[in-house]
Amino acid sequence: MQTGLMSTYKSSLKSKGIIAWVLSLLLFAFYLLIYFTNIPDSWAHLVGLESKWNLYGVLYTIAIIAGGLYFINTHGNSRYQKFRTFTLIFMQVVFAFSIPEIMGMFESKGFNFAKFWPLGIELFNPKYIFDYPILIIVYAFVGSLIAVPILTLLYGKRWYCSWVCGCGGLAETAGDSFRQLSDKRVKAWKFEQVSIHTVLVLAILSTALVIINWGMHYENTAGEWVTDYATFDLIASKVQGTYQFLVVAMLSGVLGVGLYPLMGSRVWCRFFCPMAALLGLIQKFGRFRITVKDEMCISCGNCSTYCEMGIDVRAYAQTNQSFKRASCVGCGMCAHVCPRGVLRLENKWDFRKTADSENRKVFDF
Amino acid sequence: MHYVIIGNGVAGINAANSLRNYDEDAEITIISYESEHHFSRTALMYVFCGQLSEQCVEPFERDHYEKMGFKRVNDKVTKLDTNSNKLYLEKGETISFDKLLIACGAVPAMYNWPGQDLDGVGNFVTWQNLQWLQEKSKTAKKAVVVGGGLIGIETVEVLLQAGIDVTFLVREDYYWPIALDKTESTIIAEHMKHHKVDLRLKTAFAEILGKDGKVVGVKTGDGEIIDCELVVIAVGVRPQTDWLKDSGVTMDERGGIIVDEYLQTNCTDIYSAGDCASVIWFNNVRRPEQLWYTGRDQGKIAAANLFGMEKIYKRGTFYNSAKFFDIEYTTAGLVNFNLDGEKNFYSQEEGTHNTVRITYLPDNKVVGFNMLGRRWDHRILVQWIDEKRTLSWVLDHLHKALYDEEFMPQFKLNKQVS
Ligand SMILES: Cc1cc2nc3c(=O)[nH]c(=O)nc-3n(C[C@H](O)[C@H](O)[C@H](O)COP(=O)(O)OP(=O)(O)OC[C@H]3O[C@@H](n4cnc5c(N)ncnc54)[C@H](O)[C@@H]3O)c2cc1C
Ligand code: SF4
């Protein structure tokens, strides 16, 4: 048995009991207040912070630190889990929280070095990014377009999704107790394939519109930033606004975290995150795969149950199929909880066919 | 063609899956009584302690039967008529078959000990056992587990986790001598004691004591009395074949259904696979294999032969893995067989439970591995045995067979030969 996982299904919090529903409700309420009202500003002032967003940053960071330490305490016997979680905490504390705050103190706009396009679609918004010094502009473009794809080809999307990313960071730490709630049915997988790629298309579309629209602007004689295409300008800002509301606020925030106690901690990452969609596509061509030891699986279901991305790992393991899945964030928990040591995360070029969405066998014979 | 499969365990369901693959139109009926859906028996302990839910241990989605076009009959077969190819079920139904697979598994062995029918005595093998133990563990404070094998230690582990004090009676000189040597077994014994198991080696079990129909204690072979409210007996399993007694199907002295290398019984059109099938081992001993993956393999091979192919069931080099509390275990090949002139290379990484034992013969050819602590790739170990590698070659390449999670501490050999 696995320390920390025993009694999962006896706990009301972890198995969609009353406590889980109450917590979900509170999270929904909290996110709605943060995103759509100014009430939390007064809470921020109470504790001496400038705005609700500072308060949110502090709370988010505390959640990752506390959840991360708890996770290391229970799963730290695996060095992979330990290193990964320390890195996540470090990334949140230093890159996502401290550096932007410090930059703010020097009267410059904060910048999160752990965020890339298309998770932050604003990075490719000329109006937004050109406000920054040239080095940061280069970082944003080279990072998003070159470094991120290369690292993903070499190590899989895990280097980002379960080692660096702030959304993943919260899921892996404070949200860890809910990983077993992800939906493992093929139905959910089918839905995910449609939904996540739709958001990716929206992200690309929205970015493209914003860039084109910017290109159609010019400085007039009075020194104003204007365009001759008012309708296009309107459409571009509407699309951008809708994306901001629907994807960033509703899907990543309100639903993404609000549903932790009911549908697991990776609802956003699995169904909607455009970054995850893009990295997933790249991952399929990269080195990272999960290797299955032949004929050793006892079909116990620990791997599938504790897969936060809802991958039915057992379906591969019990049919001796090593596999690559676009959604796998490489958290490594399937390998960690497997009582027979069947699974292993590996980075190796191996062009033998691995199972994936197209050729998975449900059984072998 | 109507195929009937008795048993919804790993052997039965895999046979059904394979049959459907060979024959899209065949009528396939699966009869069993233990549970509605196929579940993983190996995972009972995780359900007991709440690490997995009941549905988590079902290897296929619930609509599997419907999707695959299997007819599912929930009943117990009480009689097989081999002349008319008919099965008689407990609720009165009869089912005719063209071809039959018997994959009815095994039940806990009980040897008529005094007191074994008392309330509070049971096993941990079936779904019903699981429910029984869940119920009993709510009130029990002290339990005795009898039998020093894998199911025994798993039961001890889950009862401890439920907050029950456990005394573990092992008849042998040390825990699990068929698989472990004394050094390895001592590591496991120390680990059990560390987890507060009251482990009693060399302790036979004589009688269960009761009062008003309920268990109050256990009497050991030495006459010592251990108070407890719960006794779990895990001294092995035996084929569940009592209902076949007068059917004409030949069985071995322990009730295992005798099959040939095609997994066919003495009757044409009747095959057997899994825990109930008595197969010939590499050393010509005849007995059931009673492992998860062999059950799966046998199911698939039996299906091919039911369909009319001629596939031979041939066991390659033996391997298995298990877990004793937190210590993982991998074995391959022939260890503990006391082969002529065998020697053992033994190494333990300092300050850890990680051990390596390699059995080799006087010609230095390696024949077996027994590993504790770390994870090993049994496919590579088996390959080396099959390739008849020498000990020194194996030691030089051993790290290649490691299968640890990433970033685990580097593997170090401490060479010593015993
Ligand atoms: C607690 C426990 C832990 C284990 N752990 C491991 C492990 O880690 N590794 C490993 O390799 N093996 C392990 N095993 C052994 C493994 O589970 C068995 O070898 C395997 O389940 C055998 O499968 P089977 O299909 O032959 O039979 P079973 O799974 O026993 O299935 C028998 C089926 O037959 C049906 N049936 C029986 N009689 C009748 C009848 N008269 N009429 C109708 N239906 C009938 C039953 O309802 C049942 O569906 C473990 C066993 C137990 C009990
Ligand atoms: S791979 Fe491991 S955890 Fe997953 S079902 Fe098989 S034995 Fe269980």
mmCIF file of N, CA and C in Angstrom, chain A residues 70-136:
data_model
loop_
_atom_site.group_PDB
_atom_site.id
_atom_site.type_symbol
_atom_site.label_atom_id
_atom_site.label_comp_id
_atom_site.label_asym_id
_atom_site.label_seq_id
_atom_site.Cartn_x
_atom_site.Cartn_y
_atom_site.Cartn_z
ATOM 1 N N TYR A 70 3.248 19.058 1.988
ATOM 2 C CA TYR A 70 2.439 17.904 2.373
ATOM 3 C C TYR A 70 2.678 16.742 1.399
ATOM 4 N N PHE A 71 2.723 17.073 0.132
ATOM 5 C CA PHE A 71 2.946 16.054 -0.901
ATOM 6 C C PHE A 71 4.314 15.396 -0.724
ATOM 7 N N ILE A 72 5.340 16.223 -0.481
ATOM 8 C CA ILE A 72 6.685 15.670 -0.312
ATOM 9 C C ILE A 72 6.724 14.778 0.922
ATOM 10 N N ASN A 73 6.004 15.180 1.941
ATOM 11 C CA ASN A 73 5.961 14.362 3.142
ATOM 12 C C ASN A 73 5.381 12.981 2.872
ATOM 13 N N THR A 74 4.370 12.903 1.989
ATOM 14 C CA THR A 74 3.766 11.593 1.746
ATOM 15 C C THR A 74 4.434 10.827 0.601
ATOM 16 N N HIS A 75 4.913 11.517 -0.425
ATOM 17 C CA HIS A 75 5.466 10.787 -1.573
ATOM 18 C C HIS A 75 6.946 11.049 -1.799
ATOM 19 N N GLY A 76 7.585 11.674 -0.809
ATOM 20 C CA GLY A 76 8.985 12.039 -0.964
ATOM 21 C C GLY A 76 9.933 10.849 -1.002
ATOM 22 N N ASN A 77 9.430 9.655 -0.691
ATOM 23 C CA ASN A 77 10.295 8.477 -0.804
ATOM 24 C C ASN A 77 10.654 8.216 -2.262
ATOM 25 N N SER A 78 9.920 8.831 -3.168
ATOM 26 C CA SER A 78 10.308 8.799 -4.568
ATOM 27 C C SER A 78 11.068 10.095 -4.857
ATOM 28 N N ARG A 79 12.310 9.953 -5.314
ATOM 29 C CA ARG A 79 13.084 11.160 -5.564
ATOM 30 C C ARG A 79 12.513 11.952 -6.731
ATOM 31 N N TYR A 80 11.931 11.248 -7.691
ATOM 32 C CA TYR A 80 11.318 11.970 -8.804
ATOM 33 C C TYR A 80 10.250 12.912 -8.270
ATOM 34 N N GLN A 81 9.414 12.391 -7.387
ATOM 35 C CA GLN A 81 8.334 13.212 -6.833
ATOM 36 C C GLN A 81 8.890 14.359 -5.994
ATOM 37 N N LYS A 82 9.955 14.082 -5.259
ATOM 38 C CA LYS A 82 10.542 15.099 -4.392
ATOM 39 C C LYS A 82 11.135 16.235 -5.232
ATOM 40 N N PHE A 83 11.973 15.889 -6.190
ATOM 41 C CA PHE A 83 12.630 16.922 -7.000
ATOM 42 C C PHE A 83 11.603 17.747 -7.755
ATOM 43 N N ARG A 84 10.624 17.046 -8.298
ATOM 44 C CA ARG A 84 9.600 17.699 -9.094
ATOM 45 C C ARG A 84 8.841 18.729 -8.256
ATOM 46 N N THR A 85 8.478 18.326 -7.054
ATOM 47 C CA THR A 85 7.658 19.201 -6.227
ATOM 48 C C THR A 85 8.467 20.389 -5.705
ATOM 49 N N PHE A 86 9.722 20.141 -5.331
ATOM 50 C CA PHE A 86 10.561 21.271 -4.923
ATOM 51 C C PHE A 86 10.699 22.278 -6.067
ATOM 52 N N THR A 87 10.874 21.772 -7.279
ATOM 53 C CA THR A 87 11.002 22.670 -8.426
ATOM 54 C C THR A 87 9.730 23.489 -8.614
ATOM 55 N N LEU A 88 8.582 22.830 -8.492
ATOM 56 C CA LEU A 88 7.313 23.544 -8.645
ATOM 57 C C LEU A 88 7.189 24.668 -7.619
ATOM 58 N N ILE A 89 7.537 24.360 -6.373
ATOM 59 C CA ILE A 89 7.435 25.370 -5.315
ATOM 60 C C ILE A 89 8.385 26.529 -5.641
ATOM 61 N N PHE A 90 9.604 26.184 -6.040
ATOM 62 C CA PHE A 90 10.607 27.190 -6.369
ATOM 63 C C PHE A 90 10.118 28.093 -7.505
ATOM 64 N N MET A 91 9.581 27.485 -8.552
ATOM 65 C CA MET A 91 9.107 28.245 -9.705
ATOM 66 C C MET A 91 8.008 29.226 -9.307
ATOM 67 N N GLN A 92 7.095 28.752 -8.461
ATOM 68 C CA GLN A 92 6.000 29.615 -8.035
ATOM 69 C C GLN A 92 6.541 30.758 -7.181
ATOM 70 N N VAL A 93 7.347 30.406 -6.183
ATOM 71 C CA VAL A 93 7.798 31.417 -5.229
ATOM 72 C C VAL A 93 8.682 32.443 -5.922
ATOM 73 N N VAL A 94 9.627 31.971 -6.736
ATOM 74 C CA VAL A 94 10.584 32.891 -7.327
ATOM 75 C C VAL A 94 10.050 33.540 -8.612
ATOM 76 N N PHE A 95 9.695 32.706 -9.592
ATOM 77 C CA PHE A 95 9.383 33.263 -10.915
ATOM 78 C C PHE A 95 7.969 33.821 -11.022
ATOM 79 N N ALA A 96 7.002 33.097 -10.488
ATOM 80 C CA ALA A 96 5.629 33.556 -10.670
ATOM 81 C C ALA A 96 5.263 34.632 -9.660
ATOM 82 N N PHE A 97 5.885 34.574 -8.467
ATOM 83 C CA PHE A 97 5.467 35.526 -7.436
ATOM 84 C C PHE A 97 6.500 36.620 -7.155
ATOM 85 N N SER A 98 7.681 36.253 -6.695
ATOM 86 C CA SER A 98 8.635 37.260 -6.204
ATOM 87 C C SER A 98 9.129 38.200 -7.292
ATOM 88 N N ILE A 99 9.604 37.651 -8.414
ATOM 89 C CA ILE A 99 10.194 38.513 -9.436
ATOM 90 C C ILE A 99 9.198 39.551 -9.947
ATOM 91 N N PRO A 100 7.974 39.143 -10.308
ATOM 92 C CA PRO A 100 7.014 40.174 -10.733
ATOM 93 C C PRO A 100 6.758 41.211 -9.636
ATOM 94 N N GLU A 101 6.689 40.757 -8.366
ATOM 95 C CA GLU A 101 6.445 41.699 -7.278
ATOM 96 C C GLU A 101 7.600 42.695 -7.171
ATOM 97 N N ILE A 102 8.832 42.172 -7.253
ATOM 98 C CA ILE A 102 10.002 43.035 -7.123
ATOM 99 C C ILE A 102 10.065 44.026 -8.283
ATOM 100 N N MET A 103 9.776 43.495 -9.493
ATOM 101 C CA MET A 103 9.749 44.397 -10.646
ATOM 102 C C MET A 103 8.745 45.520 -10.405
ATOM 103 N N GLY A 104 7.616 45.155 -9.796
ATOM 104 C CA GLY A 104 6.579 46.140 -9.496
ATOM 105 C C GLY A 104 7.115 47.235 -8.586
ATOM 106 N N MET A 105 7.954 46.867 -7.635
ATOM 107 C CA MET A 105 8.512 47.849 -6.713
ATOM 108 C C MET A 105 9.378 48.876 -7.432
ATOM 109 N N PHE A 106 9.980 48.421 -8.534
ATOM 110 C CA PHE A 106 10.826 49.355 -9.293
ATOM 111 C C PHE A 106 10.035 50.061 -10.387
ATOM 112 N N GLU A 107 8.725 50.124 -10.147
ATOM 113 C CA GLU A 107 7.878 50.890 -11.046
ATOM 114 C C GLU A 107 7.813 50.319 -12.456
ATOM 115 N N SER A 108 8.238 49.077 -12.659
ATOM 116 C CA SER A 108 8.072 48.496 -13.982
ATOM 117 C C SER A 108 6.963 47.460 -13.903
ATOM 118 N N LYS A 109 6.447 47.111 -15.076
ATOM 119 C CA LYS A 109 5.369 46.129 -15.091
ATOM 120 C C LYS A 109 5.936 44.757 -14.743
ATOM 121 N N GLY A 110 5.265 44.005 -13.888
ATOM 122 C CA GLY A 110 5.766 42.679 -13.534
ATOM 123 C C GLY A 110 5.758 41.737 -14.731
ATOM 124 N N PHE A 111 6.675 40.766 -14.725
ATOM 125 C CA PHE A 111 6.693 39.780 -15.806
ATOM 126 C C PHE A 111 6.938 38.395 -15.234
ATOM 127 N N ASN A 112 6.091 37.431 -15.630
ATOM 128 C CA ASN A 112 6.231 36.068 -15.135
ATOM 129 C C ASN A 112 7.059 35.248 -16.128
ATOM 130 N N PHE A 113 8.292 34.958 -15.717
ATOM 131 C CA PHE A 113 9.199 34.253 -16.633
ATOM 132 C C PHE A 113 8.849 32.769 -16.791
ATOM 133 N N ALA A 114 7.885 32.320 -16.022
ATOM 134 C CA ALA A 114 7.517 30.908 -16.116
ATOM 135 C C ALA A 114 6.285 30.709 -16.998
ATOM 136 N N LYS A 115 5.880 31.771 -17.671
ATOM 137 C CA LYS A 115 4.670 31.684 -18.493
ATOM 138 C C LYS A 115 5.018 31.925 -19.954
ATOM 139 N N PHE A 116 4.468 31.107 -20.827
ATOM 140 C CA PHE A 116 4.771 31.260 -22.252
ATOM 141 C C PHE A 116 3.476 31.299 -23.047
ATOM 142 N N TRP A 117 3.589 31.719 -24.298
ATOM 143 C CA TRP A 117 2.444 31.634 -25.199
ATOM 144 C C TRP A 117 2.247 30.159 -25.550
ATOM 145 N N PRO A 118 1.048 29.618 -25.670
ATOM 146 C CA PRO A 118 -0.262 30.286 -25.622
ATOM 147 C C PRO A 118 -0.956 30.220 -24.261
ATOM 148 N N LEU A 119 -0.221 29.866 -23.193
ATOM 149 C CA LEU A 119 -0.879 29.941 -21.880
ATOM 150 C C LEU A 119 -1.188 31.400 -21.583
ATOM 151 N N GLY A 120 -0.189 32.271 -21.830
ATOM 152 C CA GLY A 120 -0.460 33.699 -21.741
ATOM 153 C C GLY A 120 -0.531 34.228 -23.158
ATOM 154 N N ILE A 121 -1.740 34.354 -23.721
ATOM 155 C CA ILE A 121 -1.793 34.795 -25.123
ATOM 156 C C ILE A 121 -1.390 36.262 -25.227
ATOM 157 N N GLU A 122 -1.414 36.974 -24.095
ATOM 158 C CA GLU A 122 -1.017 38.385 -24.137
ATOM 159 C C GLU A 122 0.460 38.534 -24.534
ATOM 160 N N LEU A 123 1.261 37.479 -24.345
ATOM 161 C CA LEU A 123 2.685 37.579 -24.677
ATOM 162 C C LEU A 123 2.905 37.893 -26.146
ATOM 163 N N PHE A 124 1.964 37.488 -26.987
ATOM 164 C CA PHE A 124 2.106 37.783 -28.413
ATOM 165 C C PHE A 124 1.228 38.968 -28.824
ATOM 166 N N ASN A 125 0.745 39.684 -27.844
ATOM 167 C CA ASN A 125 -0.025 40.891 -28.136
ATOM 168 C C ASN A 125 0.954 42.070 -28.169
ATOM 169 N N PRO A 126 1.202 42.625 -29.345
ATOM 170 C CA PRO A 126 2.226 43.666 -29.468
ATOM 171 C C PRO A 126 2.016 44.808 -28.474
ATOM 172 N N LYS A 127 0.740 45.148 -28.277
ATOM 173 C CA LYS A 127 0.442 46.271 -27.398
ATOM 174 C C LYS A 127 0.943 45.995 -25.985
ATOM 175 N N TYR A 128 0.863 44.722 -25.609
ATOM 176 C CA TYR A 128 1.252 44.334 -24.258
ATOM 177 C C TYR A 128 2.757 44.139 -24.162
ATOM 178 N N ILE A 129 3.303 43.348 -25.074
ATOM 179 C CA ILE A 129 4.683 42.907 -24.903
ATOM 180 C C ILE A 129 5.684 44.017 -25.248
ATOM 181 N N PHE A 130 5.328 44.923 -26.167
ATOM 182 C CA PHE A 130 6.288 45.952 -26.560
ATOM 183 C C PHE A 130 6.496 47.016 -25.490
ATOM 184 N N ASP A 131 5.711 46.903 -24.420
ATOM 185 C CA ASP A 131 5.932 47.791 -23.277
ATOM 186 C C ASP A 131 7.151 47.374 -22.468
ATOM 187 N N TYR A 132 7.612 46.152 -22.729
ATOM 188 C CA TYR A 132 8.709 45.613 -21.924
ATOM 189 C C TYR A 132 10.055 45.907 -22.564
ATOM 190 N N PRO A 133 11.142 45.816 -21.775
ATOM 191 C CA PRO A 133 12.483 45.963 -22.342
ATOM 192 C C PRO A 133 12.747 44.879 -23.387
ATOM 193 N N ILE A 134 13.657 45.146 -24.277
ATOM 194 C CA ILE A 134 13.913 44.269 -25.405
ATOM 195 C C ILE A 134 14.262 42.840 -24.976
ATOM 196 N N LEU A 135 15.016 42.703 -23.879
ATOM 197 C CA LEU A 135 15.423 41.369 -23.434
ATOM 198 C C LEU A 135 14.222 40.494 -23.089
ATOM 199 N N ILE A 136 13.261 41.100 -22.451
ATOM 200 C CA ILE A 136 12.059 40.343 -22.086
ATOM 201 C C ILE A 136 11.259 39.982 -23.335
#
